[in-house]
GROMACS .gro file of C-alpha atoms in nm:
model
  285
    1MET     CA    1  -1.061  -0.228  -1.304
    2LYS     CA    2  -0.806   0.044  -1.379
    3LEU     CA    3  -0.432  -0.002  -1.430
    4TYR     CA    4  -0.185   0.222  -1.246
    5ASN     CA    5   0.192   0.202  -1.210
    6ARG     CA    6   0.400   0.300  -0.906
    7ILE     CA    7   0.650   0.581  -0.969
    8GLU     CA    8   0.884   0.733  -0.714
    9PHE     CA    9   1.130   1.016  -0.752
   10SER     CA   10   1.359   1.058  -0.455
   11ARG     CA   11   1.693   0.966  -0.311
   12VAL     CA   12   1.497   0.746  -0.067
   13ALA     CA   13   1.341   0.534  -0.341
   14PRO     CA   14   1.538   0.598  -0.661
   15SER     CA   15   1.369   0.327  -0.865
   16GLN     CA   16   1.287   0.557  -1.155
   17GLU     CA   17   1.502   0.868  -1.159
   18GLY     CA   18   1.497   0.912  -1.537
   19PRO     CA   19   1.227   1.070  -1.753
   20VAL     CA   20   0.889   0.903  -1.753
   21ASP     CA   21   0.759   0.802  -2.095
   22VAL     CA   22   0.401   0.920  -2.050
   23GLU     CA   23   0.301   0.824  -2.402
   24ALA     CA   24   0.415   0.468  -2.339
   25PHE     CA   25   0.214   0.463  -2.018
   26LEU     CA   26  -0.103   0.582  -2.184
   27GLY     CA   27  -0.049   0.361  -2.487
   28ALA     CA   28  -0.011   0.055  -2.264
   29GLY     CA   29  -0.346   0.125  -2.102
   30PHE     CA   30  -0.238   0.283  -1.775
   31ALA     CA   31  -0.487   0.536  -1.639
   32GLY     CA   32  -0.262   0.676  -1.370
   33VAL     CA   33   0.031   0.644  -1.135
   34GLU     CA   34   0.092   0.602  -0.765
   35VAL     CA   35   0.336   0.852  -0.621
   36GLY     CA   36   0.492   0.855  -0.277
   37PHE     CA   37   0.456   1.143  -0.034
   38VAL     CA   38   0.832   1.165   0.007
   39GLN     CA   39   0.857   1.531   0.110
   40PRO     CA   40   0.953   1.451   0.473
   41TYR     CA   41   1.267   1.275   0.347
   42LEU     CA   42   1.388   1.542   0.103
   43ASP     CA   43   1.584   1.866   0.119
   44THR     CA   44   1.396   2.181   0.013
   45TRP     CA   45   1.542   2.197  -0.337
   46GLU     CA   46   1.456   1.830  -0.393
   47VAL     CA   47   1.095   1.891  -0.291
   48PHE     CA   48   1.055   2.160  -0.560
   49SER     CA   49   1.207   1.929  -0.820
   50TYR     CA   50   0.981   1.644  -0.713
   51LEU     CA   51   0.665   1.855  -0.724
   52GLY     CA   52   0.758   1.978  -1.070
   53ARG     CA   53   0.786   1.624  -1.202
   54VAL     CA   54   0.456   1.526  -1.045
   55GLN     CA   55   0.294   1.827  -1.213
   56GLU     CA   56   0.430   1.710  -1.548
   57LEU     CA   57   0.247   1.380  -1.501
   58ARG     CA   58  -0.069   1.563  -1.405
   59ASP     CA   59  -0.046   1.792  -1.707
   60ALA     CA   60  -0.018   1.481  -1.927
   61GLY     CA   61  -0.358   1.364  -1.805
   62LEU     CA   62  -0.252   1.086  -1.568
   63ARG     CA   63  -0.455   1.033  -1.251
   64PHE     CA   64  -0.312   0.962  -0.909
   65THR     CA   65  -0.308   0.754  -0.599
   66VAL     CA   66  -0.066   0.847  -0.320
   67HIS     CA   67   0.139   0.634  -0.081
   68ALA     CA   68   0.177   0.788   0.263
   69PRO     CA   69   0.524   0.806   0.422
   70LEU     CA   70   0.622   0.481   0.589
   71ILE     CA   71   0.988   0.481   0.695
   72ASP     CA   72   1.010   0.568   1.068
   73VAL     CA   73   0.638   0.658   1.070
   74ASN     CA   74   0.432   0.479   1.335
   75LEU     CA   75   0.064   0.562   1.380
   76ALA     CA   76   0.045   0.306   1.660
   77SER     CA   77   0.344   0.424   1.863
   78LEU     CA   78   0.315   0.423   2.241
   79ASN     CA   79   0.532   0.734   2.236
   80ARG     CA   80   0.296   1.031   2.213
   81ALA     CA   81   0.541   1.260   2.036
   82VAL     CA   82   0.623   0.995   1.776
   83ARG     CA   83   0.255   0.922   1.719
   84ARG     CA   84   0.163   1.292   1.682
   85THR     CA   85   0.446   1.342   1.433
   86ALA     CA   86   0.323   1.044   1.232
   87LEU     CA   87  -0.032   1.180   1.229
   88THR     CA   88   0.091   1.523   1.119
   89GLN     CA   89   0.289   1.378   0.830
   90VAL     CA   90   0.004   1.156   0.711
   91LYS     CA   91  -0.235   1.453   0.728
   92GLU     CA   92   0.010   1.651   0.515
   93CYS     CA   93   0.001   1.357   0.274
   94LEU     CA   94  -0.380   1.371   0.267
   95ASP     CA   95  -0.362   1.741   0.183
   96PHE     CA   96  -0.118   1.659  -0.099
   97ALA     CA   97  -0.355   1.388  -0.226
   98ARG     CA   98  -0.643   1.635  -0.232
   99GLN     CA   99  -0.436   1.875  -0.442
  100LEU     CA  100  -0.374   1.594  -0.691
  101GLU     CA  101  -0.740   1.486  -0.678
  102ALA     CA  102  -0.612   1.141  -0.588
  103SER     CA  103  -0.864   0.862  -0.546
  104VAL     CA  104  -0.684   0.661  -0.277
  105VAL     CA  105  -0.416   0.715  -0.012
  106VAL     CA  106  -0.226   0.402   0.092
  107VAL     CA  107  -0.126   0.392   0.460
  108HIS     CA  108   0.089   0.153   0.663
  109PRO     CA  109  -0.077   0.104   1.002
  110VAL     CA  110   0.249   0.054   1.193
  111MET     CA  111   0.615   0.138   1.141
  112SER     CA  112   0.825  -0.014   0.866
  113VAL     CA  113   1.187  -0.071   0.962
  114LEU     CA  114   1.483  -0.058   0.724
  115ALA     CA  115   1.751  -0.329   0.705
  116LEU     CA  116   1.548  -0.621   0.840
  117PRO     CA  117   1.661  -0.955   0.692
  118ASP     CA  118   1.415  -1.135   0.469
  119GLY     CA  119   1.370  -1.509   0.496
  120PRO     CA  120   1.146  -1.786   0.624
  121TRP     CA  121   1.097  -1.602   0.955
  122ASN     CA  122   0.865  -1.366   0.763
  123GLN     CA  123   0.602  -1.637   0.793
  124ASP     CA  124   0.630  -1.677   1.171
  125ASP     CA  125   0.348  -1.562   1.395
  126PHE     CA  126   0.445  -1.299   1.649
  127ARG     CA  127   0.374  -1.432   1.998
  128PRO     CA  128   0.416  -1.190   2.290
  129ALA     CA  129   0.657  -1.329   2.547
  130SER     CA  130   0.492  -1.173   2.851
  131GLN     CA  131   0.165  -1.032   2.978
  132ARG     CA  132   0.322  -0.687   2.981
  133MET     CA  133   0.404  -0.718   2.611
  134GLN     CA  134   0.046  -0.829   2.542
  135GLN     CA  135  -0.077  -0.517   2.719
  136HIS     CA  136   0.157  -0.296   2.516
  137LEU     CA  137   0.036  -0.455   2.192
  138ALA     CA  138  -0.330  -0.418   2.291
  139ARG     CA  139  -0.273  -0.050   2.369
  140SER     CA  140  -0.082  -0.004   2.042
  141HIS     CA  141  -0.378  -0.152   1.853
  142GLU     CA  142  -0.615   0.092   2.028
  143LEU     CA  143  -0.389   0.382   1.931
  144CYS     CA  144  -0.372   0.260   1.571
  145VAL     CA  145  -0.753   0.249   1.557
  146GLU     CA  146  -0.778   0.600   1.706
  147ALA     CA  147  -0.519   0.734   1.461
  148LEU     CA  148  -0.700   0.587   1.159
  149GLN     CA  149  -1.030   0.726   1.284
  150GLU     CA  150  -0.874   1.071   1.322
  151LEU     CA  151  -0.729   1.050   0.972
  152ALA     CA  152  -1.060   0.928   0.829
  153ASP     CA  153  -1.247   1.221   0.982
  154TYR     CA  154  -0.980   1.461   0.853
  155ALA     CA  155  -0.989   1.308   0.506
  156LYS     CA  156  -1.359   1.323   0.428
  157GLY     CA  157  -1.401   1.261   0.057
  158LEU     CA  158  -1.077   1.061   0.035
  159LYS     CA  159  -1.035   0.686   0.062
  160ILE     CA  160  -0.768   0.562   0.303
  161ALA     CA  161  -0.647   0.212   0.218
  162VAL     CA  162  -0.456   0.033   0.496
  163GLU     CA  163  -0.194  -0.202   0.353
  164ASN     CA  164  -0.119  -0.556   0.470
  165LEU     CA  165   0.243  -0.578   0.578
  166VAL     CA  166   0.530  -0.828   0.569
  167TYR     CA  167   0.719  -0.881   0.895
  168PRO     CA  168   0.585  -1.043   1.215
  169HIS     CA  169   0.628  -0.729   1.425
  170GLU     CA  170   0.407  -0.539   1.179
  171ARG     CA  171   0.111  -0.751   1.292
  172TYR     CA  172  -0.158  -0.663   1.036
  173ARG     CA  173  -0.054  -0.928   0.786
  174SER     CA  174  -0.333  -1.186   0.762
  175PRO     CA  175  -0.678  -1.131   0.609
  176GLN     CA  176  -0.833  -1.179   0.953
  177GLN     CA  177  -0.601  -0.925   1.120
  178LEU     CA  178  -0.658  -0.665   0.852
  179ALA     CA  179  -1.034  -0.717   0.848
  180GLY     CA  180  -1.039  -0.700   1.228
  181LEU     CA  181  -0.857  -0.367   1.223
  182LEU     CA  182  -1.114  -0.227   0.979
  183ASP     CA  183  -1.396  -0.362   1.197
  184ASP     CA  184  -1.260  -0.164   1.490
  185VAL     CA  185  -1.200   0.156   1.290
  186GLN     CA  186  -1.559   0.164   1.159
  187ARG     CA  187  -1.517   0.440   0.903
  188SER     CA  188  -1.668   0.407   0.556
  189ASN     CA  189  -1.370   0.580   0.393
  190VAL     CA  190  -1.116   0.345   0.552
  191GLY     CA  191  -1.059   0.019   0.367
  192ALA     CA  192  -0.767  -0.196   0.262
  193THR     CA  193  -0.484  -0.220   0.014
  194LEU     CA  194  -0.406  -0.581  -0.074
  195ASP     CA  195  -0.035  -0.611  -0.148
  196VAL     CA  196  -0.011  -0.956  -0.304
  197GLY     CA  197   0.368  -0.976  -0.262
  198HIS     CA  198   0.347  -0.892   0.108
  199ALA     CA  199   0.079  -1.155   0.157
  200TRP     CA  200   0.289  -1.423  -0.012
  201CYS     CA  201   0.605  -1.336   0.185
  202SER     CA  202   0.416  -1.351   0.514
  203GLY     CA  203   0.277  -1.698   0.440
  204HIS     CA  204  -0.077  -1.610   0.337
  205ASP     CA  205  -0.272  -1.689   0.022
  206PRO     CA  206  -0.322  -1.349  -0.144
  207ALA     CA  207  -0.652  -1.460  -0.298
  208SER     CA  208  -0.795  -1.526   0.051
  209PHE     CA  209  -0.790  -1.152   0.123
  210VAL     CA  210  -1.049  -1.084  -0.146
  211PRO     CA  211  -1.353  -1.250   0.017
  212ALA     CA  212  -1.233  -1.157   0.366
  213LEU     CA  213  -1.227  -0.786   0.282
  214GLY     CA  214  -1.518  -0.772   0.037
  215ARG     CA  215  -1.622  -0.418  -0.053
  216ARG     CA  216  -1.365  -0.281   0.189
  217LEU     CA  217  -1.092  -0.373  -0.058
  218PHE     CA  218  -1.013  -0.033  -0.207
  219HIS     CA  219  -0.679  -0.090  -0.378
  220VAL     CA  220  -0.438  -0.362  -0.498
  221HIS     CA  221  -0.058  -0.368  -0.530
  222LEU     CA  222   0.069  -0.625  -0.779
  223HIS     CA  223   0.423  -0.765  -0.804
  224ASP     CA  224   0.593  -1.102  -0.774
  225ASN     CA  225   0.845  -1.276  -0.547
  226HIS     CA  226   0.962  -1.622  -0.438
  227GLY     CA  227   0.800  -1.620  -0.095
  228ARG     CA  228   1.110  -1.525   0.105
  229GLN     CA  229   1.191  -1.167   0.005
  230ASP     CA  230   0.978  -0.869  -0.096
  231GLU     CA  231   1.152  -0.862  -0.433
  232HIS     CA  232   0.900  -0.665  -0.642
  233LEU     CA  233   0.967  -0.881  -0.946
  234PRO     CA  234   0.778  -0.853  -1.276
  235LEU     CA  235   0.456  -1.052  -1.292
  236GLY     CA  236   0.509  -1.420  -1.367
  237THR     CA  237   0.876  -1.432  -1.267
  238GLY     CA  238   0.824  -1.549  -0.907
  239THR     CA  239   0.593  -1.793  -0.729
  240VAL     CA  240   0.301  -1.571  -0.625
  241PRO     CA  241  -0.023  -1.743  -0.744
  242LEU     CA  242  -0.123  -1.445  -0.954
  243PRO     CA  243  -0.387  -1.614  -1.174
  244GLU     CA  244  -0.584  -1.714  -0.865
  245VAL     CA  245  -0.557  -1.362  -0.721
  246LEU     CA  246  -0.660  -1.187  -1.042
  247GLN     CA  247  -0.949  -1.425  -1.105
  248ALA     CA  248  -1.067  -1.387  -0.745
  249LEU     CA  249  -1.067  -1.010  -0.792
  250GLY     CA  250  -1.263  -1.045  -1.114
  251ARG     CA  251  -1.518  -1.279  -0.957
  252SER     CA  252  -1.568  -1.041  -0.665
  253GLY     CA  253  -1.670  -0.755  -0.891
  254TYR     CA  254  -1.368  -0.551  -0.784
  255ASP     CA  255  -1.376  -0.222  -0.975
  256GLY     CA  256  -1.081  -0.044  -0.815
  257ILE     CA  257  -0.719   0.005  -0.919
  258LEU     CA  258  -0.460  -0.261  -0.997
  259ASN     CA  259  -0.133  -0.086  -0.925
  260LEU     CA  260   0.186  -0.245  -1.058
  261GLU     CA  261   0.480  -0.205  -0.821
  262CYS     CA  262   0.723  -0.359  -1.067
  263SER     CA  263   0.854  -0.327  -1.419
  264TRP     CA  264   0.625  -0.451  -1.694
  265THR     CA  265   0.595  -0.546  -2.060
  266ALA     CA  266   0.296  -0.525  -2.294
  267PRO     CA  267   0.246  -0.907  -2.297
  268GLN     CA  268   0.242  -0.911  -1.915
  269LEU     CA  269  -0.025  -0.641  -1.910
  270ALA     CA  270  -0.234  -0.831  -2.164
  271TRP     CA  271  -0.203  -1.150  -1.955
  272LEU     CA  272  -0.301  -0.960  -1.639
  273GLN     CA  273  -0.618  -0.825  -1.798
  274GLU     CA  274  -0.703  -1.165  -1.947
  275GLN     CA  275  -0.683  -1.332  -1.605
  276PHE     CA  276  -0.891  -1.062  -1.440
  277HIS     CA  277  -1.160  -1.079  -1.706
  278MET     CA  278  -1.173  -1.460  -1.679
  279GLY     CA  279  -1.277  -1.412  -1.318
  280ALA     CA  280  -1.515  -1.131  -1.408
  281ALA     CA  281  -1.686  -1.355  -1.663
  282GLY     CA  282  -1.754  -1.606  -1.386
  283HIS     CA  283  -1.894  -1.328  -1.168
  284SER     CA  284  -2.143  -1.224  -1.435
  285GLU     CA  285  -2.275  -1.575  -1.503
   0.00000   0.00000   0.00000
């Protein structure tokens, strides 16, 4: 198990625009950071600034995972031009990840939409209203599988980790749906990212993803919420059953990255590792 922290520098996701305290990161036990491939959303001068800051992190000895672009990017689009653009941008992200010697690239299988309201409807199942809609969704799934296969073949030597999502229209939200997608893709370098906050918002037990995905679980995003909104709260400040998730990961023998997508304190990190190792102790018995 390795600890990473999500960092983004852009006007699209300005969560941490100030200087990064690399010494604090390393001192807290972080081995690396997850950066977004935000180049498609930036002006030219911003791209140069962004790449310079990423290089500073690399020079400091931090390792990387990369999150592929997600806003308005749809690998499963029925529109050929939209789908080809999405594939091009994710391939550019894979090239960027290779340059950083990143271990994992996180990918959303379908489009994320801005300005959707959070709430209890997150936990509804999407039910197509007509046979025509069912046909569209079936074709969209086929295109998603083909896109991930194309990316997997392009990205030999890189792990692609498909993330479970939040909203009903995003479809791949349950452990069964995500595992089924991977079954259809059938590429050894395509696995899953378990986002525990997404799972909780969409009405699923995050711990149930661990046995369902098994060795195909490549990556984990950790943060907290209250089950209605994707709040990205610090660990222990929401209602996500984090001890059960961390212990399930430990019991499974998970040896990948735990990536914090939230702010943190040293006591929270110590608690996180304690819970994980409690599960790991049960695995070794």
